[in-house]
Amino acid sequence: MDLHRNLIDGEWVDGEAIANINPSDTNEVVGQYARAGADDAAKAIAAARAAFPAWSRSGLMARHGVLRKAADEILARKEELGRLLAREEGKTLAEGIGEAARAGQIFDFFAGETLRLAGETIPSVRPGIGVEMTRQAVGVVGIITPWNFPIAIPAWKIAPALCYGNTVVFKPAELVPGCAWAIADILHRAGLPAGVLNLVMGKGSVVGQAMLDSADIDAISFTGSVATGRRVAAASAEHMRKVQLEMGGKNPLVVLDDADLDTAVDCAVNGAFFSTGQRCTASSRLVVTEGIHDRFVAALTDRLKALVVDNAVKEGTQIGPVVDQNQLDQDERYIAIGRDEGARLVFGGERLNRETPGFYLQPALFTETANAMRINREEIFGPVASVIRVKDYEEALTVANDTPYGLSSGICTTSLKHATHYKRNAEAGMVMVNLPTAGVDFHVPFGGSKGSSYGPREQGRYAAEFYTTVKTAYTLA
Ligand code: NAD
């Protein structure tokens, strides 16, 4: 099997071969990937630094051309890339192809943005002087990504970084080097100059830490857990560097008595269990008013019973496996914690055996839970959701907001009054009305409030806030 190597200063560089294992079939090796070390990270950072002056001053058409070519290739290969994603991460094939397409659309969007970078010119308060405000690249950007969106998250960080003229050191999560390597390969062949994008696949504690410790990285964009996010923030303060963190969630989906039951159940099934519940925007808390509670739980349980959990690439699979043994252990630990806390497990939570050996878990639903329980406060990151029964809208809003997180927040209701009030008062970066808490567009801002996010928003035109710095120039003419 060919070794997929790291990309440093335009060269493919060897490293210890690590097997990428398929969570739907642990006998299958998806590919061999070279593990980078701290030395490789240092070389990658130096290469990005050396490439920065020329890339940041490169013509717009050079940047546009590379991003455009990458978009075209990703979109043309979305089935193949989606299958690779499904094999290494465990999302269903349809979800994998959808995510690959989204990565292509993101590159397409930022190809366009290269040609739309605008500034402002205004008169000074002093007569005869003009003031220009322009955006410039920040410098060398470190990009550290999680395993749960192996192609979309790297795309939504790398594309704007390159668009605005930054150079990049990219460290993907260890579980998903396949999609990361594919993006680096596509951009390399699309004509990126040496050193502009460097790929270092390796351990967070080694390669990631070397990036945090480097004084030569000007900005870090990180997505992952709160614990790692804290380290990134602390290390970045030490170096006075710009930082953007996207972290966990404990997203509520409120279901009111006047909700359309089918819509509410669809939102809950999709939001809580699709992608095996492994989404930062997953609806892990279902906050349901008492008039609809029993009907909602009965209908949701029926839907869960019918869900097909199987090999991610098998026709008809709706829920793929959990990503690996560690995450499966964590999911099972929380299911045990929920039971111990007195929650009622109305469905699921059992390990499942399928034709191929994988980390299969039956989606789990708890009822009779209190918002103070650990299963409702801590991110589980698996196919596990809890129902919290509340009296009315006011209590639902209080419970929805009673969390350290603030990524996404949803409500199912046919009341314009409650929908409008909720949009204004939900403590979250993203609010969904009659839609799942997960599932967002690629051309608008993404991010949260409270403990979920730190720094400027990602995606859409707001990405410029992080990937550029503003210069104010005065001219006496
Ligand atoms: P993680 O924090 O374990 O790892 C994220 C990345 O950080 C990985 O690349 C990892 O190797 C690296 N890392 C680990 N230790 C490091 C260190 N000391 N220095 C530098 N880098 C280090 O997270 P994960 O398990 O890969 O992902 C799951 C988490 O990501 C969940 O909490 C989920 O909510 C969150 N997530 C958030 C969003 C969002 O946009 N808010 C999106 C997807 C996932």
XYZ file of C-alpha atoms and ligand atoms in Angstrom:
521
model
C 0.000 0.000 0.000
C 1.383 3.453 -0.954
C 2.486 5.719 1.852
C 0.731 9.108 1.875
C 3.402 11.547 2.951
C 3.452 14.974 4.573
C 3.778 18.069 2.409
C 6.541 20.415 3.561
C 7.908 23.256 1.435
C 6.433 21.749 -1.711
C 8.014 18.293 -1.139
C 6.338 15.067 -0.056
C 8.223 13.995 3.076
C 8.446 10.492 4.599
C 7.548 9.562 8.144
C 6.594 6.536 10.233
C 3.720 4.719 8.485
C 0.439 4.692 10.426
C -2.544 2.641 9.269
C -5.838 4.503 8.837
C -8.507 2.037 10.041
C -12.121 1.908 8.851
C -14.504 2.144 11.871
C -17.171 0.221 9.903
C -14.748 -2.650 9.309
C -11.719 -2.703 11.557
C -10.083 -5.321 9.303
C -9.864 -2.770 6.530
C -6.908 -0.398 6.246
C -8.035 2.705 4.348
C -4.429 3.743 3.698
C -0.973 4.253 5.188
C -0.151 7.779 6.305
C 3.209 9.222 7.340
C 3.332 10.509 10.896
C 5.124 13.850 11.229
C 7.181 14.814 14.272
C 8.074 18.081 15.983
C 11.013 18.589 13.560
C 8.656 18.351 10.609
C 6.375 20.918 12.235
C 9.355 23.291 12.640
C 10.325 22.832 8.980
C 6.727 23.393 7.881
C 6.483 26.608 9.910
C 9.783 27.880 8.462
C 8.604 27.039 4.929
C 5.313 28.879 5.483
C 7.219 31.894 6.832
C 9.546 31.936 3.808
C 6.634 31.633 1.370
C 4.560 34.392 2.991
C 6.007 37.563 1.387
C 5.529 36.367 -2.183
C 2.130 34.723 -1.621
C 0.675 37.667 0.286
C 1.663 39.961 -2.598
C 0.694 37.533 -5.346
C -1.803 38.701 -7.920
C -5.445 38.090 -7.182
C -5.764 35.893 -10.272
C -3.060 33.545 -8.963
C -5.037 33.002 -5.766
C -8.348 32.855 -7.583
C -6.953 30.301 -10.053
C -5.703 27.874 -7.405
C -8.893 28.023 -5.326
C -11.074 27.709 -8.422
C -9.151 24.652 -9.661
C -9.355 23.039 -6.234
C -13.118 23.676 -6.103
C -13.614 22.140 -9.541
C -11.592 19.037 -8.708
C -13.267 18.461 -5.327
C -16.727 18.824 -6.876
C -15.818 16.532 -9.781
C -14.484 13.904 -7.330
C -17.137 14.309 -4.625
C -18.331 10.666 -4.838
C -14.805 9.285 -4.472
C -13.844 11.750 -1.716
C -17.159 11.146 0.042
C -16.466 7.406 0.022
C -12.991 7.973 1.452
C -14.551 10.142 4.170
C -17.188 7.502 4.955
C -14.495 4.822 5.163
C -12.180 6.713 7.486
C -14.713 8.509 9.717
C -17.869 6.371 9.553
C -20.401 8.876 8.202
C -22.849 7.317 5.754
C -21.899 7.501 2.087
C -24.613 10.111 1.427
C -23.351 12.242 4.318
C -19.757 11.826 3.133
C -20.583 12.868 -0.426
C -22.596 15.816 0.894
C -19.663 16.933 3.017
C -17.201 16.588 0.114
C -19.518 18.684 -2.069
C -19.673 21.288 0.655
C -15.872 21.456 0.739
C -15.909 22.119 -3.023
C -18.529 24.849 -2.587
C -16.426 26.480 0.126
C -13.377 26.637 -2.182
C -15.648 27.999 -4.909
C -16.988 30.704 -2.570
C -13.506 31.814 -1.500
C -12.229 31.724 -5.099
C -14.871 34.411 -5.690
C -13.912 36.283 -2.523
C -10.352 36.796 -3.802
C -11.891 39.159 -6.371
C -14.171 40.957 -3.952
C -11.749 42.159 -1.308
C -12.737 45.765 -0.709
C -11.454 48.565 1.485
C -12.767 51.990 2.388
C -11.589 55.475 1.547
C -12.869 58.378 3.605
C -11.760 61.981 4.144
C -9.754 62.726 7.248
C -11.066 65.178 9.838
C -8.053 67.241 8.764
C -8.665 68.980 5.410
C -6.574 67.752 2.458
C -5.844 64.364 3.962
C -7.340 61.085 2.769
C -7.691 57.914 4.846
C -7.679 54.401 3.366
C -8.606 51.296 5.260
C -7.464 48.057 3.656
C -7.301 44.425 4.705
C -4.020 42.557 4.627
C -3.011 38.960 5.259
C -2.157 38.079 8.871
C 0.893 35.907 8.095
C 1.542 32.240 8.893
C -1.682 30.581 10.023
C -1.747 27.316 11.982
C -4.835 25.217 11.287
C -5.731 22.427 13.740
C -8.844 20.379 12.994
C -10.981 17.627 14.617
C -12.009 14.270 13.175
C -15.754 14.731 12.833
C -15.835 16.862 9.647
C -12.640 15.629 7.992
C -13.025 17.565 4.739
C -15.423 20.460 5.415
C -13.629 21.930 8.443
C -10.168 21.900 6.800
C -11.805 23.474 3.716
C -13.519 26.246 5.668
C -10.229 27.211 7.298
C -7.716 26.638 4.456
C -9.772 28.315 1.707
C -10.140 31.722 3.435
C -6.560 31.568 4.750
C -5.214 31.219 1.191
C -7.803 33.560 -0.307
C -6.612 36.496 1.796
C -2.911 35.774 1.171
C -1.844 33.840 4.278
C 0.411 30.789 4.274
C -0.650 27.691 6.176
C 0.592 24.893 8.413
C -2.245 22.355 8.569
C -2.464 19.642 11.232
C -5.511 17.385 10.830
C -6.860 15.029 13.512
C -4.996 11.734 13.672
C -8.073 9.609 12.946
C -8.751 11.188 9.554
C -5.559 11.818 7.572
C -7.167 10.621 4.310
C -9.329 13.648 3.524
C -6.600 16.012 4.773
C -4.036 14.445 2.460
C -6.480 14.597 -0.468
C -7.031 18.353 0.037
C -3.272 19.009 0.268
C -2.663 16.934 -2.877
C -5.396 18.769 -4.801
C -4.117 22.221 -3.796
C -0.503 21.246 -4.510
C -1.411 20.089 -8.031
C -3.618 23.158 -8.520
C -0.377 25.154 -8.554
C 0.233 26.458 -5.033
C 3.846 27.668 -4.711
C 6.104 25.654 -2.371
C 5.587 26.368 1.322
C 2.211 28.125 0.952
C 0.324 25.093 2.302
C 2.147 22.565 4.478
C 0.533 19.362 5.725
C 1.811 17.794 8.953
C -0.153 14.697 9.977
C 0.687 13.726 13.517
C -0.188 13.673 17.178
C -1.777 16.678 18.815
C 0.568 16.375 21.776
C 3.618 16.466 19.450
C 2.901 18.272 16.170
C 0.000 20.360 17.504
C 1.972 21.300 20.595
C 5.010 22.259 18.476
C 2.731 24.641 16.586
C 1.386 26.154 19.802
C 4.922 26.607 21.135
C 6.249 28.290 17.986
C 6.785 32.039 18.070
C 6.625 32.029 14.281
C 2.920 31.333 13.812
C 0.865 34.536 13.652
C -2.607 33.068 14.066
C -4.174 29.717 14.962
C -7.600 28.556 13.908
C -8.653 25.562 15.995
C -11.722 23.349 16.092
C -11.965 20.601 18.676
C -12.682 19.969 22.319
C -12.892 22.606 25.046
C -9.910 21.091 26.874
C -7.599 21.410 23.864
C -9.101 24.799 22.982
C -8.030 26.118 26.390
C -4.436 25.033 25.725
C -4.497 26.704 22.326
C -5.791 29.942 23.865
C -3.255 29.919 26.725
C -0.313 29.221 24.417
C -1.518 31.866 21.972
C -1.743 34.506 24.709
C 1.873 33.724 25.550
C 2.862 34.561 21.960
C 0.324 37.421 21.601
C -1.085 35.729 18.504
C -4.523 35.865 17.007
C -6.682 32.867 17.853
C -10.027 31.464 16.804
C -11.568 28.528 18.689
C -14.631 26.476 17.776
C -15.403 23.937 20.480
C -18.187 21.872 21.966
C -21.933 22.126 22.273
C -24.865 20.834 24.316
C -27.452 22.118 21.920
C -31.113 22.261 22.906
C -34.047 21.565 20.606
C -37.204 22.976 22.186
C -40.487 21.323 21.166
C -43.611 23.284 22.110
C -47.186 21.968 22.407
C -48.153 23.772 19.188
C -45.312 22.214 17.127
C -46.042 20.129 14.072
C -45.252 16.674 15.468
C -43.716 15.266 12.251
C -41.463 18.314 11.861
C -40.352 18.063 15.492
C -39.556 14.356 15.219
C -37.679 14.880 11.931
C -35.631 17.668 13.532
C -34.831 15.487 16.554
C -33.841 12.395 14.525
C -31.687 14.404 12.157
C -30.217 16.778 14.735
C -29.501 14.262 17.467
C -28.608 11.063 15.624
C -27.475 11.678 12.035
C -23.702 11.551 11.584
C -23.908 9.194 14.591
C -24.525 12.212 16.846
C -20.901 13.224 16.337
C -21.566 16.849 15.482
C -20.753 19.881 17.587
C -24.217 21.164 16.605
C -26.029 17.918 17.570
C -29.352 18.327 19.441
C -28.390 16.390 22.536
C -31.054 18.018 24.772
C -34.686 17.731 23.652
C -36.639 20.198 25.784
C -40.316 19.284 25.425
C -43.443 20.923 26.898
C -45.809 18.603 28.732
C -48.794 18.806 26.339
C -46.848 17.144 23.492
C -44.275 15.227 25.558
C -45.771 11.731 25.463
C -46.759 11.893 21.780
C -43.305 13.207 20.872
C -41.460 10.507 22.819
C -43.657 7.741 21.331
C -43.194 8.990 17.750
C -39.466 9.560 18.191
C -38.966 6.094 19.702
C -40.796 4.523 16.728
C -38.487 6.369 14.334
C -35.391 5.267 16.258
C -36.508 1.629 16.138
C -36.651 1.841 12.339
C -33.216 3.468 11.837
C -30.702 1.270 10.031
C -27.334 1.224 11.822
C -24.685 -0.465 9.688
C -21.515 -0.166 7.629
C -21.221 3.456 6.477
C -20.825 2.592 2.794
C -23.589 -0.021 2.673
C -26.713 0.873 0.697
C -29.575 1.753 3.046
C -27.455 2.606 6.103
C -28.809 5.639 7.967
C -26.447 5.674 10.946
C -22.815 4.649 10.593
C -20.499 3.447 13.356
C -18.967 5.506 16.147
C -15.543 6.773 15.069
C -13.334 4.551 17.258
C -13.080 2.463 20.402
C -12.297 5.471 22.647
C -15.382 7.351 21.552
C -17.512 4.206 21.875
C -16.216 3.727 25.433
C -17.085 7.358 26.200
C -20.628 6.950 24.796
C -21.206 3.779 26.840
C -19.784 5.441 29.944
C -22.292 8.288 29.613
C -25.161 5.863 29.032
C -24.221 4.178 32.337
C -23.933 7.594 34.029
C -27.429 8.525 32.781
C -28.892 5.339 34.224
C -27.108 5.915 37.537
C -28.438 9.465 37.648
C -31.994 8.079 37.416
C -32.765 8.866 33.780
C -34.935 6.346 31.946
C -33.354 4.722 28.897
C -36.429 4.258 26.689
C -34.536 3.041 23.667
C -31.129 1.867 22.452
C -27.688 2.141 23.941
C -26.721 -1.444 23.046
C -23.632 -2.384 21.053
C -24.597 -3.974 17.763
C -22.881 -6.654 15.689
C -22.947 -6.323 11.941
C -21.465 -8.310 9.024
C -18.232 -6.319 9.292
C -16.559 -5.747 12.675
C -17.055 -2.086 13.650
C -17.984 0.286 16.465
C -21.763 0.034 16.120
C -24.024 1.549 18.752
C -27.808 1.614 18.775
C -29.000 5.267 19.058
C -29.958 5.899 22.685
C -32.822 7.995 24.044
C -33.240 8.981 27.695
C -36.451 10.435 29.148
C -37.344 11.753 32.624
C -34.053 13.612 32.756
C -33.216 16.804 34.642
C -31.112 19.526 33.077
C -28.692 19.313 36.018
C -27.735 15.702 35.203
C -24.264 15.157 33.811
C -25.737 13.679 30.610
C -27.353 17.085 30.033
C -24.360 19.216 31.007
C -21.394 17.456 29.416
C -20.821 16.853 25.726
C -21.140 13.113 24.982
C -20.468 13.386 21.237
C -22.325 10.226 20.275
C -25.802 8.990 19.265
C -27.292 9.740 22.686
C -30.036 12.300 23.413
C -32.141 13.177 26.462
C -35.665 14.464 26.759
C -36.245 17.135 29.417
C -39.911 17.686 30.259
C -40.912 21.316 30.932
C -44.155 23.112 31.776
C -44.292 25.889 29.190
C -42.329 28.093 26.785
C -40.806 30.237 29.537
C -39.390 27.204 31.341
C -38.214 25.743 28.008
C -36.224 28.900 27.225
C -34.681 28.947 30.714
C -33.626 25.294 30.436
C -32.354 25.727 26.867
C -30.088 28.584 27.990
C -28.954 26.875 31.196
C -25.724 25.425 29.809
C -22.098 26.520 29.634
C -22.257 26.118 25.850
C -23.878 28.317 23.193
C -23.343 26.939 19.714
C -26.739 26.147 18.167
C -30.256 26.311 19.617
C -33.492 25.146 17.991
C -37.225 25.466 18.475
C -40.169 23.667 16.871
C -43.336 25.736 17.094
C -46.091 27.142 14.895
C -46.272 30.288 17.024
C -44.696 33.337 15.411
C -44.582 34.996 18.818
C -42.562 32.208 20.416
C -40.311 31.727 17.376
C -39.504 35.450 17.315
C -38.916 35.619 21.073
C -36.685 32.532 20.908
C -34.547 33.907 18.081
C -33.932 37.030 20.166
C -33.329 35.327 23.493
C -31.654 31.966 22.815
C -28.065 32.204 24.051
C -26.378 30.709 21.010
C -24.475 31.754 17.923
C -26.969 29.999 15.654
C -30.747 29.633 16.091
C -32.937 27.270 14.091
C -36.729 27.505 13.827
C -38.468 24.289 12.725
C -35.081 23.011 11.538
C -32.505 20.661 13.084
C -29.827 22.340 15.223
C -27.223 20.823 12.871
C -26.911 21.546 9.158
C -25.680 24.983 8.155
C -24.950 26.820 4.909
C -21.386 27.371 3.730
C -21.744 31.048 2.801
C -22.883 32.521 6.133
C -21.149 32.848 9.515
C -20.731 29.803 11.728
C -19.893 29.889 15.418
C -21.202 30.115 18.933
C -21.339 32.098 22.126
C -20.415 31.298 25.773
C -18.102 28.269 26.117
C -18.549 27.086 22.514
C -16.469 29.615 20.616
C -13.822 32.246 21.047
C -12.738 34.828 18.504
C -14.254 35.884 15.189
C -16.792 33.772 13.295
C -15.836 31.294 10.586
C -17.192 30.998 7.035
C -18.822 33.358 4.609
C -17.561 36.933 4.352
C -17.110 37.081 8.142
C -14.070 34.801 7.731
C -12.129 37.927 6.703
C -12.271 39.133 10.325
C -9.875 36.378 11.359
C -7.763 35.873 8.249
C -6.972 39.541 7.653
C -5.755 42.499 9.639
C -6.836 46.069 8.945
C -4.392 48.782 7.894
C -5.276 52.475 8.097
C -3.195 54.697 5.773
C -3.175 58.545 5.654
C -2.119 60.573 2.610
C -1.644 64.317 2.326
C -2.306 65.153 -1.267
P -9.584 17.300 20.193
O -9.587 18.567 20.966
O -9.186 16.064 20.856
O -8.625 17.445 18.929
C -8.753 18.500 18.013
C -7.408 18.715 17.343
O -6.491 19.226 18.311
C -6.794 17.449 16.778
O -6.146 17.730 15.548
C -5.774 17.088 17.837
O -4.713 16.299 17.360
C -5.292 18.463 18.265
N -4.617 18.506 19.567
C -4.766 17.676 20.620
N -3.925 18.021 21.615
C -3.234 19.110 21.194
C -2.231 19.938 21.771
N -1.730 19.720 22.980
N -1.775 20.967 21.045
C -2.256 21.240 19.815
N -3.184 20.469 19.211
C -3.687 19.419 19.888
O -11.046 17.173 19.533
P -11.612 15.958 18.631
O -11.874 14.811 19.535
O -10.770 15.747 17.417
O -12.983 16.578 18.119
C -14.167 16.520 18.847
C -14.461 17.860 19.478
O -14.510 18.869 18.476
C -15.816 17.925 20.141
O -15.718 18.559 21.393
C -16.654 18.776 19.193
O -17.725 19.457 19.776
C -15.636 19.703 18.660
N -16.072 20.274 17.380
C -16.469 21.587 17.371
C -16.902 22.174 16.200
C -17.316 23.616 16.187
O -17.243 24.222 15.136
N -17.714 24.196 17.301
C -16.942 21.433 15.026
C -16.544 20.100 15.062
C -16.095 19.541 16.257
